[in-house]
Amino acid sequence: GKNKLEIYSCDNAFSLLHTQEYTAIDKIAISPLQNRLIFASFAQEHVQGYEHTQAFIQFQEFTGEKLTDLQKKNLNKADQVDAIWSPDGLNCFVWSQSAFDNTGKSYYGEHQLHLFNISNKLFKQIPTYEGPIHDLIWNPNSQDFIVISGFMPSGTVFFDKNLNAKYEFGKNHRNVIKWSNLSRFALIAGFGNLAGDIDIWDTFLTKKVGTCKANSTASCSWSPDSRRFVTAVLTPRLRVDNELKIWKHNGQLLNLSLIHI
């Protein structure tokens, strides 16, 4: 079947500006760029019997009268696709995954990561370690990003937006990145089925400023002033020993609150 996209004005009239039909689209991700409507639309690979549809992603801009194509790329081995825009809306990660690894090396399937830039319209592959991509995050200032990838112990790399590797954090059992709101500190942790070890880095100096451990963490986030962060053990991940911990940016524990249900 066909998918239909309708674009409306945001004024009081809420009038229909444009309609576009697509043969196969699974998701749309809109750029947060101000004063321009740019979006990624993408389809995952679908296999039904002997029929196979090609995964792809396309970037388009609505200029007020029509949709203009910026870039379209076919994606190989992509039965899951995600588009993650930078906060300024000028660059977009394209993270594609397949459930199976034909080489038999990975339980997690195969992963690929690309970057699209709307200014030069280049679509480039981001180098990653062999194995799955665990997490990736944009610096809130949109100038850099960090990727965790590879078989455990995984590797964590700090890139600029031109794909130059600025710093390698080394190989550890890590799978989560949380960047503080004011861009300075990044928390690199091993949560989920990992032990809960946390490293806190000053990304301005590329220097580790603290470590701590928060077992069974299900939620983690920075305070708005980037001086503290919180970790939480929550139901249903763990139905006993639920707790909330507040930490200083250097890993010093400030407060522990036990949650009784």
PDB file of C-alpha atoms in Angstrom:
ATOM      1  CA  GLY A   1       0.000   0.000   0.000  1.00  0.00           C
ATOM      2  CA  LYS A   2       0.884   3.670  -0.188  1.00  0.00           C
ATOM      3  CA  ASN A   3       1.634   6.087   2.631  1.00  0.00           C
ATOM      4  CA  LYS A   4       0.488   9.682   2.543  1.00  0.00           C
ATOM      5  CA  LEU A   5       2.280  12.678   4.025  1.00  0.00           C
ATOM      6  CA  GLU A   6       0.316  15.891   4.663  1.00  0.00           C
ATOM      7  CA  ILE A   7       2.004  19.185   5.584  1.00  0.00           C
ATOM      8  CA  TYR A   8      -0.052  21.870   7.335  1.00  0.00           C
ATOM      9  CA  SER A   9       0.609  25.471   8.272  1.00  0.00           C
ATOM     10  CA  CYS A  10       1.102  26.222  11.973  1.00  0.00           C
ATOM     11  CA  ASP A  11      -0.955  29.420  11.979  1.00  0.00           C
ATOM     12  CA  ASN A  12      -4.545  29.740  13.155  1.00  0.00           C
ATOM     13  CA  ALA A  13      -5.869  28.617   9.788  1.00  0.00           C
ATOM     14  CA  PHE A  14      -4.085  25.245  10.030  1.00  0.00           C
ATOM     15  CA  SER A  15      -4.382  24.961   6.265  1.00  0.00           C
ATOM     16  CA  LEU A  16      -3.136  22.035   4.156  1.00  0.00           C
ATOM     17  CA  LEU A  17      -0.008  23.090   2.260  1.00  0.00           C
ATOM     18  CA  HIS A  18       1.133  19.918   0.550  1.00  0.00           C
ATOM     19  CA  THR A  19       0.320  16.234   0.109  1.00  0.00           C
ATOM     20  CA  GLN A  20       2.837  13.609  -0.895  1.00  0.00           C
ATOM     21  CA  GLU A  21       2.382   9.886  -1.467  1.00  0.00           C
ATOM     22  CA  TYR A  22       5.113   7.318  -0.831  1.00  0.00           C
ATOM     23  CA  THR A  23       5.159   3.686  -1.856  1.00  0.00           C
ATOM     24  CA  ALA A  24       6.706   2.474   1.403  1.00  0.00           C
ATOM     25  CA  ILE A  25       7.675   4.521   4.438  1.00  0.00           C
ATOM     26  CA  ASP A  26       8.003   3.181   7.989  1.00  0.00           C
ATOM     27  CA  LYS A  27       9.031   6.326   9.890  1.00  0.00           C
ATOM     28  CA  ILE A  28       9.709  10.046   9.570  1.00  0.00           C
ATOM     29  CA  ALA A  29      12.195  12.064  11.652  1.00  0.00           C
ATOM     30  CA  ILE A  30      11.938  15.877  11.466  1.00  0.00           C
ATOM     31  CA  SER A  31      15.022  18.072  11.823  1.00  0.00           C
ATOM     32  CA  PRO A  32      14.827  20.563  14.729  1.00  0.00           C
ATOM     33  CA  LEU A  33      16.390  23.202  12.454  1.00  0.00           C
ATOM     34  CA  GLN A  34      14.557  26.507  12.857  1.00  0.00           C
ATOM     35  CA  ASN A  35      12.780  28.198   9.906  1.00  0.00           C
ATOM     36  CA  ARG A  36      13.271  25.250   7.541  1.00  0.00           C
ATOM     37  CA  LEU A  37      11.228  22.056   7.270  1.00  0.00           C
ATOM     38  CA  ILE A  38      13.670  19.224   6.592  1.00  0.00           C
ATOM     39  CA  PHE A  39      12.960  15.610   7.409  1.00  0.00           C
ATOM     40  CA  ALA A  40      14.195  12.070   6.913  1.00  0.00           C
ATOM     41  CA  SER A  41      11.782   9.403   5.754  1.00  0.00           C
ATOM     42  CA  PHE A  42      12.910   5.822   5.770  1.00  0.00           C
ATOM     43  CA  ALA A  43      11.823   2.276   5.125  1.00  0.00           C
ATOM     44  CA  GLN A  44      13.212  -0.842   6.695  1.00  0.00           C
ATOM     45  CA  GLU A  45      13.970  -4.031   4.816  1.00  0.00           C
ATOM     46  CA  HIS A  46      10.904  -6.272   4.554  1.00  0.00           C
ATOM     47  CA  VAL A  47      10.908  -9.929   3.557  1.00  0.00           C
ATOM     48  CA  GLN A  48       7.684 -11.822   2.881  1.00  0.00           C
ATOM     49  CA  GLY A  49       8.176 -15.213   1.324  1.00  0.00           C
ATOM     50  CA  TYR A  50      10.224 -14.677  -1.820  1.00  0.00           C
ATOM     51  CA  GLU A  51       9.512 -10.931  -1.898  1.00  0.00           C
ATOM     52  CA  HIS A  52      12.181  -8.577  -0.657  1.00  0.00           C
ATOM     53  CA  THR A  53      11.997  -4.780  -0.393  1.00  0.00           C
ATOM     54  CA  GLN A  54      15.093  -2.594  -0.290  1.00  0.00           C
ATOM     55  CA  ALA A  55      15.691  -0.507   2.831  1.00  0.00           C
ATOM     56  CA  PHE A  56      16.391   3.170   2.142  1.00  0.00           C
ATOM     57  CA  ILE A  57      16.468   6.617   3.678  1.00  0.00           C
ATOM     58  CA  GLN A  58      15.720   9.913   1.948  1.00  0.00           C
ATOM     59  CA  PHE A  59      16.104  13.501   3.081  1.00  0.00           C
ATOM     60  CA  GLN A  60      13.713  16.151   1.791  1.00  0.00           C
ATOM     61  CA  GLU A  61      12.978  19.817   2.368  1.00  0.00           C
ATOM     62  CA  PHE A  62       9.618  21.520   2.022  1.00  0.00           C
ATOM     63  CA  THR A  63      10.268  24.958   0.546  1.00  0.00           C
ATOM     64  CA  GLY A  64       6.714  26.292   0.925  1.00  0.00           C
ATOM     65  CA  GLU A  65       5.484  25.086  -2.436  1.00  0.00           C
ATOM     66  CA  LYS A  66       7.064  21.703  -3.084  1.00  0.00           C
ATOM     67  CA  LEU A  67       9.262  18.979  -1.635  1.00  0.00           C
ATOM     68  CA  THR A  68      12.899  19.099  -2.747  1.00  0.00           C
ATOM     69  CA  ASP A  69      15.018  15.944  -2.597  1.00  0.00           C
ATOM     70  CA  LEU A  70      18.309  16.455  -0.759  1.00  0.00           C
ATOM     71  CA  GLN A  71      19.620  12.894  -0.715  1.00  0.00           C
ATOM     72  CA  LYS A  72      18.415   9.305  -1.029  1.00  0.00           C
ATOM     73  CA  LYS A  73      20.447   6.226  -0.111  1.00  0.00           C
ATOM     74  CA  ASN A  74      19.742   2.512  -0.195  1.00  0.00           C
ATOM     75  CA  LEU A  75      20.709   0.689   2.997  1.00  0.00           C
ATOM     76  CA  ASN A  76      21.967  -2.879   3.031  1.00  0.00           C
ATOM     77  CA  LYS A  77      21.154  -5.349   5.811  1.00  0.00           C
ATOM     78  CA  ALA A  78      18.735  -2.972   7.482  1.00  0.00           C
ATOM     79  CA  ASP A  79      15.613  -4.456   9.007  1.00  0.00           C
ATOM     80  CA  GLN A  80      15.713  -1.678  11.612  1.00  0.00           C
ATOM     81  CA  VAL A  81      16.570   1.950  10.835  1.00  0.00           C
ATOM     82  CA  ASP A  82      16.749   4.998  13.124  1.00  0.00           C
ATOM     83  CA  ALA A  83      17.472   8.635  12.245  1.00  0.00           C
ATOM     84  CA  ILE A  84      18.887  10.821  15.046  1.00  0.00           C
ATOM     85  CA  TRP A  85      19.250  14.554  14.335  1.00  0.00           C
ATOM     86  CA  SER A  86      21.841  16.787  15.957  1.00  0.00           C
ATOM     87  CA  PRO A  87      20.319  19.414  18.282  1.00  0.00           C
ATOM     88  CA  ASP A  88      20.965  22.162  15.692  1.00  0.00           C
ATOM     89  CA  GLY A  89      19.288  20.070  12.975  1.00  0.00           C
ATOM     90  CA  LEU A  90      22.185  20.249  10.507  1.00  0.00           C
ATOM     91  CA  ASN A  91      23.428  16.648  10.776  1.00  0.00           C
ATOM     92  CA  CYS A  92      21.687  13.312  11.147  1.00  0.00           C
ATOM     93  CA  PHE A  93      22.855   9.891  12.287  1.00  0.00           C
ATOM     94  CA  VAL A  94      21.456   6.972  10.313  1.00  0.00           C
ATOM     95  CA  TRP A  95      21.743   3.813  12.426  1.00  0.00           C
ATOM     96  CA  SER A  96      20.816   0.649  10.542  1.00  0.00           C
ATOM     97  CA  GLN A  97      20.705  -2.842  12.007  1.00  0.00           C
ATOM     98  CA  SER A  98      19.967  -6.355  10.855  1.00  0.00           C
ATOM     99  CA  ALA A  99      18.769  -9.047  13.229  1.00  0.00           C
ATOM    100  CA  PHE A 100      21.139 -11.658  11.838  1.00  0.00           C
ATOM    101  CA  ASP A 101      24.860 -11.691  11.182  1.00  0.00           C
ATOM    102  CA  ASN A 102      25.544 -13.872   8.148  1.00  0.00           C
ATOM    103  CA  THR A 103      29.119 -14.425   9.324  1.00  0.00           C
ATOM    104  CA  GLY A 104      27.862 -15.935  12.577  1.00  0.00           C
ATOM    105  CA  LYS A 105      30.179 -13.729  14.647  1.00  0.00           C
ATOM    106  CA  SER A 106      27.546 -11.677  16.450  1.00  0.00           C
ATOM    107  CA  TYR A 107      24.445 -12.541  18.454  1.00  0.00           C
ATOM    108  CA  TYR A 108      23.384  -8.907  17.973  1.00  0.00           C
ATOM    109  CA  GLY A 109      23.256  -8.994  14.163  1.00  0.00           C
ATOM    110  CA  GLU A 110      25.047  -6.409  12.028  1.00  0.00           C
ATOM    111  CA  HIS A 111      25.110  -2.655  12.630  1.00  0.00           C
ATOM    112  CA  GLN A 112      26.127   0.306  10.470  1.00  0.00           C
ATOM    113  CA  LEU A 113      26.274   4.006  11.252  1.00  0.00           C
ATOM    114  CA  HIS A 114      26.218   6.862   8.726  1.00  0.00           C
ATOM    115  CA  LEU A 115      26.133  10.649   8.977  1.00  0.00           C
ATOM    116  CA  PHE A 116      24.231  12.974   6.643  1.00  0.00           C
ATOM    117  CA  ASN A 117      25.039  16.693   6.475  1.00  0.00           C
ATOM    118  CA  ILE A 118      22.335  18.924   4.975  1.00  0.00           C
ATOM    119  CA  SER A 119      24.787  21.665   3.952  1.00  0.00           C
ATOM    120  CA  ASN A 120      27.085  19.617   1.720  1.00  0.00           C
ATOM    121  CA  LYS A 121      24.575  16.733   1.262  1.00  0.00           C
ATOM    122  CA  LEU A 122      27.293  14.181   2.004  1.00  0.00           C
ATOM    123  CA  PHE A 123      26.335  10.759   3.356  1.00  0.00           C
ATOM    124  CA  LYS A 124      29.347   9.125   5.044  1.00  0.00           C
ATOM    125  CA  GLN A 125      29.876   5.957   7.028  1.00  0.00           C
ATOM    126  CA  ILE A 126      31.140   6.447  10.588  1.00  0.00           C
ATOM    127  CA  PRO A 127      33.942   4.020  11.510  1.00  0.00           C
ATOM    128  CA  THR A 128      33.017   1.718  14.400  1.00  0.00           C
ATOM    129  CA  TYR A 129      34.519  -1.321  16.085  1.00  0.00           C
ATOM    130  CA  GLU A 130      33.559  -4.780  14.859  1.00  0.00           C
ATOM    131  CA  GLY A 131      30.327  -5.830  16.539  1.00  0.00           C
ATOM    132  CA  PRO A 132      27.154  -4.050  17.656  1.00  0.00           C
ATOM    133  CA  ILE A 133      26.663  -0.327  18.232  1.00  0.00           C
ATOM    134  CA  HIS A 134      25.553   0.092  21.839  1.00  0.00           C
ATOM    135  CA  ASP A 135      24.886   3.808  22.125  1.00  0.00           C
ATOM    136  CA  LEU A 136      25.603   7.145  20.472  1.00  0.00           C
ATOM    137  CA  ILE A 137      24.934  10.704  21.483  1.00  0.00           C
ATOM    138  CA  TRP A 138      25.330  14.230  20.145  1.00  0.00           C
ATOM    139  CA  ASN A 139      27.085  16.879  22.169  1.00  0.00           C
ATOM    140  CA  PRO A 140      24.313  19.379  23.093  1.00  0.00           C
ATOM    141  CA  ASN A 141      26.303  22.006  21.141  1.00  0.00           C
ATOM    142  CA  SER A 142      26.069  19.786  17.984  1.00  0.00           C
ATOM    143  CA  GLN A 143      29.818  20.026  17.294  1.00  0.00           C
ATOM    144  CA  ASP A 144      30.851  16.534  18.453  1.00  0.00           C
ATOM    145  CA  PHE A 145      29.492  13.092  19.229  1.00  0.00           C
ATOM    146  CA  ILE A 146      30.440   9.907  21.064  1.00  0.00           C
ATOM    147  CA  VAL A 147      29.848   6.319  19.922  1.00  0.00           C
ATOM    148  CA  ILE A 148      30.151   3.069  21.898  1.00  0.00           C
ATOM    149  CA  SER A 149      30.572   0.032  19.642  1.00  0.00           C
ATOM    150  CA  GLY A 150      32.097  -3.423  19.353  1.00  0.00           C
ATOM    151  CA  PHE A 151      32.067  -6.714  21.200  1.00  0.00           C
ATOM    152  CA  MET A 152      32.612  -6.487  24.948  1.00  0.00           C
ATOM    153  CA  PRO A 153      34.780  -4.925  26.152  1.00  0.00           C
ATOM    154  CA  SER A 154      33.434  -2.259  23.815  1.00  0.00           C
ATOM    155  CA  GLY A 155      35.291   0.781  22.499  1.00  0.00           C
ATOM    156  CA  THR A 156      34.193   4.382  23.028  1.00  0.00           C
ATOM    157  CA  VAL A 157      35.300   7.093  20.572  1.00  0.00           C
ATOM    158  CA  PHE A 158      34.867  10.879  20.620  1.00  0.00           C
ATOM    159  CA  PHE A 159      34.388  12.318  17.083  1.00  0.00           C
ATOM    160  CA  ASP A 160      33.989  15.814  15.698  1.00  0.00           C
ATOM    161  CA  LYS A 161      31.160  16.379  13.223  1.00  0.00           C
ATOM    162  CA  ASN A 162      33.609  15.900  10.313  1.00  0.00           C
ATOM    163  CA  LEU A 163      34.180  12.295  11.502  1.00  0.00           C
ATOM    164  CA  ASN A 164      37.670  12.923  12.819  1.00  0.00           C
ATOM    165  CA  ALA A 165      38.393  10.830  15.928  1.00  0.00           C
ATOM    166  CA  LYS A 166      39.341  13.354  18.631  1.00  0.00           C
ATOM    167  CA  TYR A 167      39.875  10.905  21.474  1.00  0.00           C
ATOM    168  CA  GLU A 168      39.550   7.205  22.278  1.00  0.00           C
ATOM    169  CA  PHE A 169      38.323   6.439  25.791  1.00  0.00           C
ATOM    170  CA  GLY A 170      39.670   2.887  25.644  1.00  0.00           C
ATOM    171  CA  LYS A 171      37.934  -0.483  25.848  1.00  0.00           C
ATOM    172  CA  ASN A 172      35.709  -1.282  28.816  1.00  0.00           C
ATOM    173  CA  HIS A 173      32.370  -2.913  29.611  1.00  0.00           C
ATOM    174  CA  ARG A 174      30.301   0.149  28.718  1.00  0.00           C
ATOM    175  CA  ASN A 175      27.036   0.569  26.787  1.00  0.00           C
ATOM    176  CA  VAL A 176      25.462   3.912  27.797  1.00  0.00           C
ATOM    177  CA  ILE A 177      26.466   7.563  27.271  1.00  0.00           C
ATOM    178  CA  LYS A 178      24.846  10.580  28.955  1.00  0.00           C
ATOM    179  CA  TRP A 179      26.146  14.041  28.007  1.00  0.00           C
ATOM    180  CA  SER A 180      25.517  16.893  30.428  1.00  0.00           C
ATOM    181  CA  ASN A 181      23.298  19.755  29.248  1.00  0.00           C
ATOM    182  CA  LEU A 182      26.094  22.339  29.241  1.00  0.00           C
ATOM    183  CA  SER A 183      28.341  20.089  27.091  1.00  0.00           C
ATOM    184  CA  ARG A 184      31.258  19.733  29.501  1.00  0.00           C
ATOM    185  CA  PHE A 185      30.769  16.368  31.195  1.00  0.00           C
ATOM    186  CA  ALA A 186      29.963  12.987  29.676  1.00  0.00           C
ATOM    187  CA  LEU A 187      29.007   9.939  31.692  1.00  0.00           C
ATOM    188  CA  ILE A 188      30.051   6.605  30.129  1.00  0.00           C
ATOM    189  CA  ALA A 189      28.522   3.623  31.913  1.00  0.00           C
ATOM    190  CA  GLY A 190      27.801  -0.089  31.812  1.00  0.00           C
ATOM    191  CA  PHE A 191      24.120  -0.569  32.648  1.00  0.00           C
ATOM    192  CA  GLY A 192      21.553  -3.255  31.845  1.00  0.00           C
ATOM    193  CA  ASN A 193      23.263  -6.648  32.070  1.00  0.00           C
ATOM    194  CA  LEU A 194      26.599  -4.989  32.948  1.00  0.00           C
ATOM    195  CA  ALA A 195      27.967  -4.241  36.414  1.00  0.00           C
ATOM    196  CA  GLY A 196      26.949  -0.561  36.699  1.00  0.00           C
ATOM    197  CA  ASP A 197      30.419   1.008  36.518  1.00  0.00           C
ATOM    198  CA  ILE A 198      30.379   4.723  35.632  1.00  0.00           C
ATOM    199  CA  ASP A 199      33.188   6.934  34.326  1.00  0.00           C
ATOM    200  CA  ILE A 200      32.724  10.723  34.243  1.00  0.00           C
ATOM    201  CA  TRP A 201      34.805  12.627  31.700  1.00  0.00           C
ATOM    202  CA  ASP A 202      35.511  16.308  31.227  1.00  0.00           C
ATOM    203  CA  THR A 203      35.134  16.479  27.433  1.00  0.00           C
ATOM    204  CA  PHE A 204      36.730  19.946  27.251  1.00  0.00           C
ATOM    205  CA  LEU A 205      39.978  18.509  28.646  1.00  0.00           C
ATOM    206  CA  THR A 206      39.369  14.841  27.635  1.00  0.00           C
ATOM    207  CA  LYS A 207      40.188  13.945  31.229  1.00  0.00           C
ATOM    208  CA  LYS A 208      38.459  11.479  33.540  1.00  0.00           C
ATOM    209  CA  VAL A 209      37.219  13.388  36.597  1.00  0.00           C
ATOM    210  CA  GLY A 210      35.553  10.589  38.547  1.00  0.00           C
ATOM    211  CA  THR A 211      34.227   7.052  38.779  1.00  0.00           C
ATOM    212  CA  CYS A 212      31.426   5.399  40.710  1.00  0.00           C
ATOM    213  CA  LYS A 213      29.170   2.348  40.579  1.00  0.00           C
ATOM    214  CA  ALA A 214      25.380   2.095  40.429  1.00  0.00           C
ATOM    215  CA  ASN A 215      24.231  -1.515  40.151  1.00  0.00           C
ATOM    216  CA  SER A 216      20.942  -2.355  38.377  1.00  0.00           C
ATOM    217  CA  THR A 217      20.422   1.226  37.144  1.00  0.00           C
ATOM    218  CA  ALA A 218      17.325   1.572  34.961  1.00  0.00           C
ATOM    219  CA  SER A 219      17.336   5.374  34.605  1.00  0.00           C
ATOM    220  CA  CYS A 220      20.089   7.985  34.594  1.00  0.00           C
ATOM    221  CA  SER A 221      20.094  11.704  33.786  1.00  0.00           C
ATOM    222  CA  TRP A 222      21.984  14.945  34.401  1.00  0.00           C
ATOM    223  CA  SER A 223      20.686  17.953  36.308  1.00  0.00           C
ATOM    224  CA  PRO A 224      20.063  21.107  34.209  1.00  0.00           C
ATOM    225  CA  ASP A 225      23.170  22.802  35.667  1.00  0.00           C
ATOM    226  CA  SER A 226      25.380  19.796  34.744  1.00  0.00           C
ATOM    227  CA  ARG A 227      26.838  19.620  38.263  1.00  0.00           C
ATOM    228  CA  ARG A 228      24.945  16.532  39.414  1.00  0.00           C
ATOM    229  CA  PHE A 229      23.350  13.410  37.982  1.00  0.00           C
ATOM    230  CA  VAL A 230      20.827  10.882  39.235  1.00  0.00           C
ATOM    231  CA  THR A 231      20.660   7.093  38.925  1.00  0.00           C
ATOM    232  CA  ALA A 232      17.584   5.031  39.791  1.00  0.00           C
ATOM    233  CA  VAL A 233      16.784   1.362  40.362  1.00  0.00           C
ATOM    234  CA  LEU A 234      13.194   0.947  39.237  1.00  0.00           C
ATOM    235  CA  THR A 235      10.370  -1.533  38.867  1.00  0.00           C
ATOM    236  CA  PRO A 236       9.839  -3.630  36.776  1.00  0.00           C
ATOM    237  CA  ARG A 237      13.576  -4.089  36.131  1.00  0.00           C
ATOM    238  CA  LEU A 238      13.997  -4.857  39.824  1.00  0.00           C
ATOM    239  CA  ARG A 239      10.999  -5.262  42.116  1.00  0.00           C
ATOM    240  CA  VAL A 240      13.023  -5.014  45.322  1.00  0.00           C
ATOM    241  CA  ASP A 241      15.688  -2.583  46.553  1.00  0.00           C
ATOM    242  CA  ASN A 242      14.358   0.284  44.435  1.00  0.00           C
ATOM    243  CA  GLU A 243      16.401   3.403  45.087  1.00  0.00           C
ATOM    244  CA  LEU A 244      17.348   6.873  43.891  1.00  0.00           C
ATOM    245  CA  LYS A 245      20.927   8.154  44.098  1.00  0.00           C
ATOM    246  CA  ILE A 246      22.143  11.700  43.472  1.00  0.00           C
ATOM    247  CA  TRP A 247      25.812  12.076  42.570  1.00  0.00           C
ATOM    248  CA  LYS A 248      28.184  15.004  42.180  1.00  0.00           C
ATOM    249  CA  HIS A 249      29.716  15.412  38.707  1.00  0.00           C
ATOM    250  CA  ASN A 250      32.945  13.781  39.970  1.00  0.00           C
ATOM    251  CA  GLY A 251      31.185  10.607  41.153  1.00  0.00           C
ATOM    252  CA  GLN A 252      30.799  11.550  44.825  1.00  0.00           C
ATOM    253  CA  LEU A 253      27.532  10.208  46.273  1.00  0.00           C
ATOM    254  CA  LEU A 254      25.426  13.066  47.666  1.00  0.00           C
ATOM    255  CA  ASN A 255      22.164  11.349  48.548  1.00  0.00           C
ATOM    256  CA  LEU A 256      20.565   7.899  48.692  1.00  0.00           C
ATOM    257  CA  SER A 257      16.795   7.500  48.912  1.00  0.00           C
ATOM    258  CA  LEU A 258      15.270   4.051  49.290  1.00  0.00           C
ATOM    259  CA  ILE A 259      11.905   3.614  47.593  1.00  0.00           C
ATOM    260  CA  HIS A 260       9.466   1.267  49.303  1.00  0.00           C
ATOM    261  CA  ILE A 261       6.568  -0.019  47.208  1.00  0.00           C
TER     262      ILE A 261
END
